[in-house]
Amino acid sequence: METLLVVALAVAVVAMGLVAGYVFAYGNSVMSGLRSADDRTFVVASQKMITAVPNPIFIGLSNLPVLALGAALIAGALSGAGWVAMLLISSSLALYAATLGITFLVNVPLNNALLSVGTAVVELAQARSGFEEPWTRANAWRSATAVAAVITSLVALVLLS
C-alpha cells in the first residue's frame, strides 16, 4: 500500500503541476499578449483558443489528479499513513477541487458567453468588457489554488518518502 500511496501522489504532483503551469502561463502570456489587441482580435483569438482547450489530452490530464489523490487517500488510510500526510493529501484534493470549481463555475460560463458573440463592433466591445477582467481574476485564483495543491501534495510526498 505504501508503494501505491507514493506512486499516486507522484502522479498527482506531475498532473497538477502541468495543469497549474498551463493555467498560470495562459494568464501570464496569452491574456497579457491579448490585452493590447483590438476588440475583434481579442474576441476571435479567444474564441479559437477556447474551442481548442477541451480536447481528450487536456480533459484526461485535468481529471487525473482527482483520481490519483483519491487513490492516495485510500492507500494512506489502508497503510496507516500519519495524520499529517493524510491532512496534506486531503488539503491538496480540496485545493484542486477549488481549482476545478473556479473553472466550471466562472471560467467556463464566461468562455461559453464569449463563444456566442456576434461580429458587430458594439457586440465585440461589450463581450470583451464582460469577459476579460472577470476571467483574468478567476484565472489568478485558480492558478493560486492549483499551485497550492501541488505544494501540499509535494510536501506529503516528501514526508512519506
CSV table of C-alpha atoms in Angstrom, one decimal:
chain,number,residue,atom,x,y,z
A,1,MET,CA,0.0,0.0,0.0
A,2,GLU,CA,2.9,2.4,0.7
A,3,THR,CA,4.1,2.0,-2.8
A,4,LEU,CA,0.6,2.8,-4.2
A,5,LEU,CA,0.4,5.8,-2.0
A,6,VAL,CA,3.8,7.2,-3.2
A,7,VAL,CA,3.0,6.4,-6.8
A,8,ALA,CA,-0.4,8.0,-6.6
A,9,LEU,CA,1.0,11.1,-5.0
A,10,ALA,CA,3.7,11.3,-7.6
A,11,VAL,CA,1.2,11.1,-10.4
A,12,ALA,CA,-1.0,13.8,-8.7
A,13,VAL,CA,2.0,16.1,-8.4
A,14,VAL,CA,3.0,15.8,-12.0
A,15,ALA,CA,-0.5,16.1,-13.4
A,16,MET,CA,-1.4,19.0,-11.1
A,17,GLY,CA,1.9,20.7,-11.9
A,18,LEU,CA,1.2,20.5,-15.6
A,19,VAL,CA,-2.3,22.0,-15.1
A,20,ALA,CA,-1.1,24.7,-12.7
A,21,GLY,CA,1.7,25.6,-15.2
A,22,TYR,CA,-0.8,25.7,-18.1
A,23,VAL,CA,-3.3,27.9,-16.2
A,24,PHE,CA,-0.6,30.2,-14.9
A,25,ALA,CA,1.2,30.5,-18.2
A,26,TYR,CA,-2.1,31.1,-20.1
A,27,GLY,CA,-2.9,34.0,-17.8
A,28,ASN,CA,0.5,35.5,-17.9
A,29,SER,CA,1.3,35.1,-21.6
A,30,VAL,CA,-1.8,34.6,-23.7
A,31,MET,CA,-4.1,37.0,-21.8
A,32,SER,CA,-1.2,39.5,-21.3
A,33,GLY,CA,-0.5,39.4,-25.1
A,34,LEU,CA,-4.1,39.9,-26.0
A,35,ARG,CA,-4.5,42.8,-23.6
A,36,SER,CA,-3.1,45.2,-26.3
A,37,ALA,CA,-5.2,43.7,-29.1
A,38,ASP,CA,-8.3,45.4,-30.5
A,39,ASP,CA,-11.7,44.0,-29.6
A,40,ARG,CA,-12.2,41.9,-32.7
A,41,THR,CA,-8.8,40.3,-32.5
A,42,PHE,CA,-9.2,39.7,-28.7
A,43,VAL,CA,-12.6,38.0,-29.2
A,44,VAL,CA,-11.8,36.0,-32.3
A,45,ALA,CA,-8.5,34.8,-30.9
A,46,SER,CA,-10.1,33.9,-27.5
A,47,GLN,CA,-12.9,32.0,-29.3
A,48,LYS,CA,-10.3,30.0,-31.3
A,49,MET,CA,-8.3,29.1,-28.1
A,50,ILE,CA,-11.5,28.3,-26.1
A,51,THR,CA,-12.6,25.7,-28.6
A,52,ALA,CA,-9.1,24.1,-28.7
A,53,VAL,CA,-8.7,23.6,-25.0
A,54,PRO,CA,-11.3,20.9,-24.3
A,55,ASN,CA,-9.5,18.0,-26.0
A,56,PRO,CA,-9.1,14.5,-24.7
A,57,ILE,CA,-5.5,15.0,-23.5
A,58,PHE,CA,-6.3,18.1,-21.5
A,59,ILE,CA,-9.5,16.7,-20.1
A,60,GLY,CA,-7.8,13.5,-19.1
A,61,LEU,CA,-4.9,15.3,-17.6
A,62,SER,CA,-7.0,17.8,-15.7
A,63,ASN,CA,-9.1,14.9,-14.2
A,64,LEU,CA,-6.2,12.6,-13.3
A,65,PRO,CA,-5.3,14.4,-10.1
A,66,VAL,CA,-8.8,13.8,-8.6
A,67,LEU,CA,-8.3,10.0,-9.2
A,68,ALA,CA,-4.7,10.0,-8.1
A,69,LEU,CA,-5.4,11.9,-4.9
A,70,GLY,CA,-8.5,9.7,-4.2
A,71,ALA,CA,-6.2,6.6,-4.6
A,72,ALA,CA,-3.6,8.2,-2.3
A,73,LEU,CA,-6.2,8.9,0.4
A,74,ILE,CA,-7.4,5.3,0.2
A,75,ALA,CA,-3.9,3.9,0.2
A,76,GLY,CA,-2.9,6.2,3.0
A,77,ALA,CA,-5.8,5.1,5.2
A,78,LEU,CA,-5.1,1.4,4.5
A,79,SER,CA,-1.4,1.7,5.1
A,80,GLY,CA,-1.7,3.8,8.3
A,81,ALA,CA,-0.1,6.9,6.9
A,82,GLY,CA,0.2,9.6,9.6
A,83,TRP,CA,-2.4,12.3,10.2
A,84,VAL,CA,-0.1,15.0,8.8
A,85,ALA,CA,0.3,13.2,5.5
A,86,MET,CA,-3.5,12.5,5.3
A,87,LEU,CA,-4.2,16.1,6.1
A,88,LEU,CA,-1.9,17.3,3.4
A,89,ILE,CA,-3.4,14.9,0.8
A,90,SER,CA,-6.9,15.9,1.8
A,91,SER,CA,-5.9,19.6,1.6
A,92,SER,CA,-4.4,19.1,-1.8
A,93,LEU,CA,-7.6,17.4,-3.0
A,94,ALA,CA,-9.7,20.3,-1.6
A,95,LEU,CA,-7.5,22.9,-3.3
A,96,TYR,CA,-7.6,21.1,-6.6
A,97,ALA,CA,-11.4,20.7,-6.3
A,98,ALA,CA,-11.4,24.5,-5.8
A,99,THR,CA,-9.4,24.9,-9.0
A,100,LEU,CA,-11.9,22.8,-10.9
A,101,GLY,CA,-14.8,24.6,-9.2
A,102,ILE,CA,-13.5,28.0,-10.3
A,103,THR,CA,-13.0,26.7,-13.8
A,104,PHE,CA,-16.5,25.3,-14.1
A,105,LEU,CA,-18.4,27.9,-12.2
A,106,VAL,CA,-16.6,31.0,-13.5
A,107,ASN,CA,-14.2,30.5,-16.5
A,108,VAL,CA,-16.3,28.0,-18.5
A,109,PRO,CA,-19.5,30.1,-18.3
A,110,LEU,CA,-17.5,33.2,-19.4
A,111,ASN,CA,-16.0,31.1,-22.2
A,112,ASN,CA,-19.4,30.0,-23.4
A,113,ALA,CA,-20.8,33.5,-23.3
A,114,LEU,CA,-17.8,34.7,-25.4
A,115,LEU,CA,-18.3,31.9,-27.9
A,116,SER,CA,-21.9,33.1,-28.6
A,117,VAL,CA,-20.8,36.7,-29.5
A,118,GLY,CA,-21.6,38.0,-33.0
A,119,THR,CA,-19.3,40.2,-35.1
A,120,ALA,CA,-20.8,43.6,-34.7
A,121,VAL,CA,-18.3,46.2,-33.3
A,122,VAL,CA,-20.6,47.0,-30.3
A,123,GLU,CA,-21.1,43.3,-29.5
A,124,LEU,CA,-17.4,42.7,-29.6
A,125,ALA,CA,-16.6,45.6,-27.2
A,126,GLN,CA,-19.4,44.6,-24.8
A,127,ALA,CA,-18.3,41.0,-24.9
A,128,ARG,CA,-14.7,41.8,-24.2
A,129,SER,CA,-15.6,44.1,-21.3
A,130,GLY,CA,-17.7,41.4,-19.7
A,131,PHE,CA,-15.1,38.7,-20.2
A,132,GLU,CA,-11.6,39.9,-19.9
A,133,GLU,CA,-11.4,41.2,-16.3
A,134,PRO,CA,-13.6,38.6,-14.6
A,135,TRP,CA,-11.9,35.8,-16.5
A,136,THR,CA,-8.4,37.0,-15.6
A,137,ARG,CA,-9.3,37.5,-12.0
A,138,ALA,CA,-10.8,33.9,-11.8
A,139,ASN,CA,-7.8,32.6,-13.6
A,140,ALA,CA,-5.5,34.2,-11.0
A,141,TRP,CA,-7.4,32.5,-8.2
A,142,ARG,CA,-7.4,29.1,-9.9
A,143,SER,CA,-3.6,29.5,-10.6
A,144,ALA,CA,-3.1,30.1,-6.8
A,145,THR,CA,-5.3,27.1,-5.8
A,146,ALA,CA,-3.6,24.8,-8.4
A,147,VAL,CA,-0.1,25.8,-7.2
A,148,ALA,CA,-1.1,25.3,-3.6
A,149,ALA,CA,-2.5,21.9,-4.4
A,150,VAL,CA,0.8,20.9,-6.0
A,151,ILE,CA,2.8,22.2,-3.0
A,152,THR,CA,0.7,20.3,-0.4
A,153,SER,CA,0.9,17.1,-2.4
A,154,LEU,CA,4.7,17.6,-2.8
A,155,VAL,CA,5.1,18.1,0.9
A,156,ALA,CA,3.1,14.9,1.6
A,157,LEU,CA,5.2,13.0,-0.9
A,158,VAL,CA,8.5,14.2,0.7
A,159,LEU,CA,7.1,13.4,4.1
A,160,LEU,CA,6.2,9.8,3.1
A,161,SER,CA,9.4,9.1,1.1
